[in-house]
Amino acid sequence: MSYLFNTPQQTEEMLAAIGVGSVEDLLEQIPESLRLDRKLDLPAPKSELELEQHVRDLAGRNVTASSRSCFLGGGAYDHFVPSVVDEIASRGEFYTAYTPYQAEASQGSLQAFFEFQTLICQLTGMDVSNASLYEGGTAVSEAAFMAMRVTNRHQRVVVLGTVHPEFRQVLHTYTDLLPCEIVEIPCQDGGADLNLVKEQLDEKTACLVVQQPNFFGCLEDVRELSELAHQVGALSVVSVDPISLGMLERPGNLGVDIVVAEGQPLGIPLQYGGPYLGILACRKEYVRKIPGRIVSLATDRNGKRCFVLGLQTREQHIRREKATSNICTNQGLLALRATVYMSLLGADGLNRVAELSCRKAHYAAEQLTALDGVELMFPQPFFKEFVLRVEKGVERFTDAAREAGFDIGPLLRQFDSIDPSVRSQGVLVAVTECRSRDEIDALRDAVRDF
Amino acid sequence: MKNELATKLLFELSVPGRRATQWPDSDVPEQSLDELIPSQFRAESAPSMPELTESDVVRHFVNLSTKNFSVDTHFYPLGSCTMKYNPKRHERLAALDGLGNLHPYQREEDSQGMLQILYEMQEMLGEIAGLPAVSLQPAAGAQGEFTALLVAAAYFRDRGEKRTKVIFPSSAHGTNPASAALAGFDCVQLQASSNGLVDPDDLQSHLDDSTAVFMITNPNTLGLFERDIARIAGMIHDAGGLVYIDGANMNAILGITRPGDFGGDMMHYNVHKTFTGPHGAGGPGAGPIAVRSFLEDYLPGPVVRKDTAEDGSVTYRLADPPNSIGRMRSFFGNVGILLRGYFYLRTLGADGLRAVSENAVLNANYLREKLKDILPVPQGERCMHEFVSSGKLQKDERGVTAMDIAKRLLDYGFHAPTVYFPLVVAEALMIEPTETESKETLDAFSEALHAIASEDPEMLHQAPHSTPVSRPDEVAAGRKPLLTWTPCLND
């Protein structure tokens, strides 16, 4: 049998040592009436060879970012992953270890997480980072909870309608049973209307949630929005694309209090949406309100530098129902991937990736909007992603692209919370450094007469 | 002098001007950056990040990896965590281009292979649980708990009932009360009984029409099966509440008994424990939930549905259940971990799965027997897949704590058990060998513990002696946390 060690003879020896006649005898704690009286109804087992054939067949039915040119975005991006990232992350010493409770047996992971925290702070301009959360959407909710704890305001969270629709849905789910009102501010021109924002912020508001670049790829005036939040004593929470920080101003310089992010672009494969990497960093005065694992530098018995899980008194295994969150796992392996990715790129590499993506996105937008009946939906500056308005049928447009070997999307139609006028004719287009001018030109030619 | 480059931080290895990556020149017409993005949005200067070569980075992280204990390198009997062997085939298969490189917004017609896998995974998890309706969305066990509590709340709301109370035993995982509090419920903790099991009479005294959910791990955190579970579930149901099974210990009962059959209405799986997703130094995991049919419509979406056309052709699609509590996270779920679980289930089948649990129980009882003279187990005659020994004897007679024993085990080349949990056992050492260990390993582990039991207590207080560092001062680190590197750390 796969993955079992004991031979029949050893099993007999072990049973004899225990003093029972059979394994069945060991299960006597389970009342007979509760036992399953049949086999589980599962597919028959497969050998490694058969399994691989089966899985290759299924995998072959999917169309991926390497079988068609990928212009898909909306929070997950086809950025290039250097070989070293896979090489390091596939070391068994990293991926088969557990949460580093025993510091002496886990210095490798602990140091890598400490380095992750530092790199995230350098990237965002914030003071402290945790060692990761589940993914970008739940990170927004954790940030909102954290803002409630910091401000002691539990009634109201204001969120821009340009924040990823799925992130907003998660926020609604997470707060459903709490006395907290989630106020969404509709945004029709691709960016925040500062007057509307001002109207909705009040002295009961825990935080204002902004996304930069926003779901439509457009840039928001984060400095001004943070200022508006601060005027009523609320915190400013901003969800960023980490790649954009290779080029854009760091949130720490714009008055932001809590930065969250989906870290997938930092060397993490697309894998149909997960597992991804939730990032959360904040100003140092809020450090004890931060959710999730944190690694701290420490010294050992001999005065030697080492690393430990820090600030655990905030957590579920000590504070239980008073814990800062119920998060138990972090995304250690993905934080490691991001750490290796950022170490390889450094500021210069991140800047190159950001600038290449940005230049190519702008070229693609220029080429596509030169076509009849295709225009940019919003007048705002954008980074690597933009919304096209295709009046004569956005679906025919994407079908024509697909036919010719290009995936673009998602169509905005699939998000109920987006304004209908925008939704019906809009499609997101994302462009990373991986796309070439030839591909962009070919896409343009393919949809010329759709 | 020893080469200490291996232990330096990335930031200390940095040399200005070094580069590890090279990027292509832009192949689109150059425009000034001001035309692309107005300067008000752009950073004035680059962040201060390390500058390294590719080989610097490789050597650094490979050296770090050697400072870890892991399942691939050590016996890792960390109770409650189920650190079993992670089959290598899973890594290769999950990384196949058709799975690893699939965008979450790829069209359904272009993701049929993936959707079929996820649909079959839903079906298999429903069968193993005896609870047919499954959502794969939750990202971790604790998120699965939280999800199920929201499902319960939605169900009671639809019935017009106001139920505010979640009850759990004192031995519960800390995430149970934390999840209940996060969902807005009041928490009620049952006191531990002397035999380590939930006392039905004590439970009865807490039940009333405000009882929403009873959360229980079965087998429980002492490694004991709650014999009265059917009666307990009946009591909860009579009070109008729902029974939640924390599936952390499913490794003990696969194919032997099912949460749905012993009274559970909802449960989560820890796919990374039971079905061998590697733990990745803390994650990612996956925490799908399975519920009874009457709760199906409340599950978080999306879930995968299968449509069979008149001509017999099958297609898979994503759908949100009609009264869904909403989304728990963006996109579908932790698919990469679900895939590994799928590969595992397709490798083992029904007989293999049952053999897993039988061998996990055999190994645990064997080790328990071997250790009973030095580390007795206060509760129960037998155990399921794990057991909680008490180091009280060692402490009373020799002044050696559970922590001392745990640390000394590292010197012998074994990862330590979970210590000081559950709180109901003095000097607790929670040991879970799992089915993927051999008799030889268990014998060696037992010998190590027996050797430790006769070693000089003073030497044990100072253990470990062979690891890169020993006994960090966690109190000082908690009082004055240093959470990022700054240049002044080197002064």
mmCIF file of N, CA and C in Angstrom, chain B residues 1 335 385 404 428 467:
data_model
loop_
_atom_site.group_PDB
_atom_site.id
_atom_site.type_symbol
_atom_site.label_atom_id
_atom_site.label_comp_id
_atom_site.label_asym_id
_atom_site.label_seq_id
_atom_site.Cartn_x
_atom_site.Cartn_y
_atom_site.Cartn_z
ATOM 1 N N MET B 1 38.990 31.184 11.183
ATOM 2 C CA MET B 1 37.689 31.786 11.529
ATOM 3 C C MET B 1 36.595 31.199 10.644
ATOM 4 N N VAL B 335 -6.431 26.285 -4.611
ATOM 5 C CA VAL B 335 -6.497 25.190 -5.582
ATOM 6 C C VAL B 335 -5.239 24.321 -5.556
ATOM 7 N N HIS B 385 -5.145 8.398 16.710
ATOM 8 C CA HIS B 385 -3.901 8.582 15.937
ATOM 9 C C HIS B 385 -2.858 9.411 16.682
ATOM 10 N N ASP B 404 12.028 21.032 28.380
ATOM 11 C CA ASP B 404 13.394 20.480 28.387
ATOM 12 C C ASP B 404 13.473 19.230 27.509
ATOM 13 N N ALA B 428 2.104 18.754 29.264
ATOM 14 C CA ALA B 428 1.631 17.956 28.130
ATOM 15 C C ALA B 428 2.683 17.818 27.033
ATOM 16 N N THR B 467 21.946 22.545 17.912
ATOM 17 C CA THR B 467 21.239 23.341 16.903
ATOM 18 C C THR B 467 21.949 24.673 16.699
#
